[in-house]
Amino acid sequence: MAKQPQPISPLKNFFAGGFGGVCLVFVGHPLDTIKVRLQTQPKPQPGQAPLYSGTFDCFRKTLVGEGVRGLYRGMAAPIIGVTPMYAVCFFGFGLGKRLQQRKPDDVLTYPQLFAAGMLSGVFTTVIMAPGERIKCLLQIQAATGETKYSGSLDCAKQLYRDAGIRGVYKGTVLTLMRDVPASGMYFMTYEWLKNSLTPEGKSVSDLSVPRILFAGGLAGIFNWIVAIPPDVLKSRFQTAPEGKYPNGFRDVLRELIREEGVTSLYKGFTAVMIRAFPANAACFLGFEVAMKFLNWIAPGV
């Protein structure tokens, strides 16, 4: 294993992670919109065709019906939330690594990196859950033709007015179920690939841009392989009418498997995989660029 850069700075991870998250949203949001619309489209009546036959059909219909702006529906919520969310995510990862080190020059094992990644998933859920709820509701309302919410702030106000803070945080448990194991896989895969791609005798901090992009993109794919089943459940649950699933995700899971089969847990898989590589490649490249800048202006922090 190539030696990890030392010392680990959770504070620098915080600021660099925020910048990386902004890069991720700009690159990945259009396909996230497609993913949510595919995951939440209603089951067609007998003899009727589904609203979208697949990823490319959904993309085409969205582009034709709503233009490029339609692909960026609901982006305000993740943009507002993504900087602190990814800042906290990378901070949690850095803190998780720091807590497992007995000495500052300790090199962590891959199971330890996985555990540090899982901690980052816990940290981000507080910010992630309401942002995901608002984003999903705004993404599907354009597809249904309704205009219940005028924007992210209006959506948050209505959710709070109707159900209080519980309405805003609906789907938190499912967000945890998605992000904790997926974040462990995400960061462990990225660190493993960085180490594998680092030439003998070189530092991982000197990795070339193409190799960073490859490691980040592949880490995103591994992340979503783990995350997509709970993500489907989360999207359904967060966009369902109040009271439809009184027992939470168990009701969603039973309904999906009963009506659409196990494969329904992988709805939007193509859109997710197409999005995962470029979005996460951009995220990690943004993180590494920001980290180098921070190390340059504050080398001792």
Tab-separated table of C-alpha atoms in Angstrom, residues 31-199:
chain	number	residue	atom	x	y	z
A	31	LEU	CA	-28.958	12.395	-14.577
A	32	ASP	CA	-30.047	12.526	-10.945
A	33	THR	CA	-33.298	14.102	-12.175
A	34	ILE	CA	-33.726	11.239	-14.658
A	35	LYS	CA	-32.992	8.684	-11.919
A	36	VAL	CA	-35.632	10.070	-9.551
A	37	ARG	CA	-38.279	10.297	-12.271
A	38	LEU	CA	-37.662	6.687	-13.285
A	39	GLN	CA	-37.738	5.511	-9.665
A	40	THR	CA	-40.994	7.308	-8.832
A	41	GLN	CA	-43.013	6.913	-12.044
A	42	PRO	CA	-46.409	5.341	-11.353
A	43	LYS	CA	-47.113	1.749	-12.319
A	44	PRO	CA	-48.942	1.777	-15.692
A	45	GLN	CA	-52.518	0.556	-15.909
A	46	PRO	CA	-53.124	-2.730	-17.766
A	47	GLY	CA	-52.696	-2.181	-21.483
A	48	GLN	CA	-50.971	1.190	-21.023
A	49	ALA	CA	-47.329	1.954	-21.722
A	50	PRO	CA	-45.207	3.279	-18.836
A	51	LEU	CA	-44.569	7.013	-18.669
A	52	TYR	CA	-40.906	6.381	-19.481
A	53	SER	CA	-39.626	3.263	-21.219
A	54	GLY	CA	-36.109	3.778	-19.905
A	55	THR	CA	-33.276	6.209	-19.175
A	56	PHE	CA	-32.888	7.614	-22.673
A	57	ASP	CA	-36.650	7.933	-23.198
A	58	CYS	CA	-36.956	9.858	-19.941
A	59	PHE	CA	-34.027	12.084	-20.949
A	60	ARG	CA	-35.574	12.781	-24.362
A	61	LYS	CA	-39.055	13.544	-22.997
A	62	THR	CA	-37.657	15.814	-20.300
A	63	LEU	CA	-35.492	17.700	-22.779
A	64	VAL	CA	-38.304	18.043	-25.354
A	65	GLY	CA	-40.994	18.967	-22.828
A	66	GLU	CA	-39.029	21.202	-20.469
A	67	GLY	CA	-35.763	22.065	-22.159
A	68	VAL	CA	-32.347	21.967	-20.509
A	69	ARG	CA	-33.800	23.661	-17.415
A	70	GLY	CA	-35.951	20.589	-16.844
A	71	LEU	CA	-32.817	18.508	-16.294
A	72	TYR	CA	-31.768	20.876	-13.516
A	73	ARG	CA	-35.095	20.890	-11.647
A	74	GLY	CA	-34.591	20.969	-7.910
A	75	MET	CA	-30.891	21.790	-8.158
A	76	ALA	CA	-31.167	24.729	-5.758
A	77	ALA	CA	-31.720	22.393	-2.799
A	78	PRO	CA	-28.626	20.232	-3.391
A	79	ILE	CA	-26.496	23.267	-4.298
A	80	ILE	CA	-27.483	24.968	-1.031
A	81	GLY	CA	-26.998	21.768	0.902
A	82	VAL	CA	-24.140	20.207	-1.026
A	83	THR	CA	-21.332	22.473	0.125
A	84	PRO	CA	-21.907	21.846	3.843
A	85	MET	CA	-22.946	18.251	3.121
A	86	TYR	CA	-19.795	17.249	1.292
A	87	ALA	CA	-17.745	19.411	3.628
A	88	VAL	CA	-19.160	17.418	6.539
A	89	CYS	CA	-18.798	14.169	4.550
A	90	PHE	CA	-15.089	14.640	3.923
A	91	PHE	CA	-14.619	16.059	7.431
A	92	GLY	CA	-16.228	12.906	8.846
A	93	PHE	CA	-13.931	10.746	6.732
A	94	GLY	CA	-10.876	12.686	7.863
A	95	LEU	CA	-12.001	12.518	11.482
A	96	GLY	CA	-12.694	8.793	11.161
A	97	LYS	CA	-9.164	8.248	9.891
A	98	ARG	CA	-7.643	10.459	12.585
A	99	LEU	CA	-9.509	8.653	15.377
A	100	GLN	CA	-8.119	5.296	14.266
A	101	GLN	CA	-4.513	6.447	14.187
A	102	ARG	CA	-2.379	5.790	17.250
A	103	LYS	CA	0.432	7.879	15.781
A	104	PRO	CA	0.228	10.600	13.089
A	105	ASP	CA	2.269	8.496	10.659
A	106	ASP	CA	0.123	5.346	10.976
A	107	VAL	CA	-1.034	3.969	7.613
A	108	LEU	CA	-4.631	2.764	7.841
A	109	THR	CA	-5.832	-0.608	6.591
A	110	TYR	CA	-8.694	-0.855	4.111
A	111	PRO	CA	-11.204	-2.032	6.759
A	112	GLN	CA	-10.232	1.054	8.799
A	113	LEU	CA	-10.786	3.267	5.753
A	114	PHE	CA	-14.189	1.593	5.254
A	115	ALA	CA	-15.089	2.369	8.891
A	116	ALA	CA	-13.991	5.990	8.466
A	117	GLY	CA	-16.162	6.223	5.352
A	118	MET	CA	-19.178	4.861	7.239
A	119	LEU	CA	-18.712	7.583	9.878
A	120	SER	CA	-18.871	10.188	7.117
A	121	GLY	CA	-22.244	8.734	6.042
A	122	VAL	CA	-23.626	9.253	9.547
A	123	PHE	CA	-22.369	12.843	9.581
A	124	THR	CA	-23.976	13.770	6.260
A	125	THR	CA	-27.455	12.383	6.916
A	126	VAL	CA	-28.477	15.387	9.051
A	127	ILE	CA	-27.982	17.647	6.025
A	128	MET	CA	-28.737	15.095	3.320
A	129	ALA	CA	-32.189	13.913	4.387
A	130	PRO	CA	-34.146	17.213	4.057
A	131	GLY	CA	-32.240	18.209	0.903
A	132	GLU	CA	-33.061	14.853	-0.708
A	133	ARG	CA	-36.727	15.147	0.299
A	134	ILE	CA	-37.073	18.606	-1.273
A	135	LYS	CA	-35.072	17.673	-4.374
A	136	CYS	CA	-37.160	14.566	-5.089
A	137	LEU	CA	-40.476	16.389	-4.670
A	138	LEU	CA	-39.406	19.165	-7.048
A	139	GLN	CA	-38.045	16.689	-9.596
A	140	ILE	CA	-41.264	14.692	-9.846
A	141	GLN	CA	-43.742	17.599	-9.774
A	142	ALA	CA	-42.618	18.813	-13.203
A	143	ALA	CA	-43.118	15.306	-14.597
A	144	THR	CA	-46.678	15.086	-13.207
A	145	GLY	CA	-47.664	18.530	-14.488
A	146	GLU	CA	-48.571	19.811	-11.025
A	147	THR	CA	-47.096	22.971	-9.542
A	148	LYS	CA	-47.536	22.545	-5.820
A	149	TYR	CA	-44.155	24.074	-4.923
A	150	SER	CA	-42.707	27.226	-6.478
A	151	GLY	CA	-39.162	26.345	-5.428
A	152	SER	CA	-36.949	24.805	-2.770
A	153	LEU	CA	-37.755	27.326	-0.030
A	154	ASP	CA	-41.489	27.129	-0.694
A	155	CYS	CA	-41.311	23.340	-0.600
A	156	ALA	CA	-39.499	23.403	2.756
A	157	LYS	CA	-42.043	25.870	4.178
A	158	GLN	CA	-45.002	23.764	3.082
A	159	LEU	CA	-43.481	20.559	4.438
A	160	TYR	CA	-42.810	22.192	7.794
A	161	ARG	CA	-46.268	23.774	7.927
A	162	ASP	CA	-48.008	20.488	7.146
A	163	ALA	CA	-46.020	18.070	9.323
A	164	GLY	CA	-43.406	19.996	11.261
A	165	ILE	CA	-39.766	18.983	11.336
A	166	ARG	CA	-40.754	15.323	10.842
A	167	GLY	CA	-42.154	16.248	7.437
A	168	VAL	CA	-38.888	17.867	6.402
A	169	TYR	CA	-36.838	14.907	7.650
A	170	LYS	CA	-39.078	12.170	6.244
A	171	GLY	CA	-36.876	9.351	4.957
A	172	THR	CA	-33.965	9.892	7.356
A	173	VAL	CA	-33.675	6.199	8.310
A	174	LEU	CA	-33.568	5.195	4.644
A	175	THR	CA	-30.970	7.890	3.973
A	176	LEU	CA	-28.837	6.356	6.737
A	177	MET	CA	-29.373	2.858	5.325
A	178	ARG	CA	-28.179	4.119	1.957
A	179	ASP	CA	-25.293	6.372	2.932
A	180	VAL	CA	-23.527	4.580	5.786
A	181	PRO	CA	-22.452	1.396	3.929
A	182	ALA	CA	-22.217	3.183	0.569
A	183	SER	CA	-19.897	5.868	1.995
A	184	GLY	CA	-17.674	3.179	3.457
A	185	MET	CA	-17.399	1.560	0.041
A	186	TYR	CA	-16.955	4.978	-1.634
A	187	PHE	CA	-13.932	6.134	0.321
A	188	MET	CA	-12.299	2.722	0.681
A	189	THR	CA	-12.493	2.176	-3.087
A	190	TYR	CA	-11.073	5.623	-3.825
A	191	GLU	CA	-8.145	5.172	-1.427
A	192	TRP	CA	-7.476	1.658	-2.746
A	193	LEU	CA	-7.441	2.848	-6.360
A	194	LYS	CA	-5.252	5.837	-5.533
A	195	ASN	CA	-2.744	3.539	-3.845
A	196	SER	CA	-2.905	1.017	-6.708
A	197	LEU	CA	-2.380	3.715	-9.342
A	198	THR	CA	0.525	5.391	-7.552
A	199	PRO	CA	3.877	4.410	-9.107
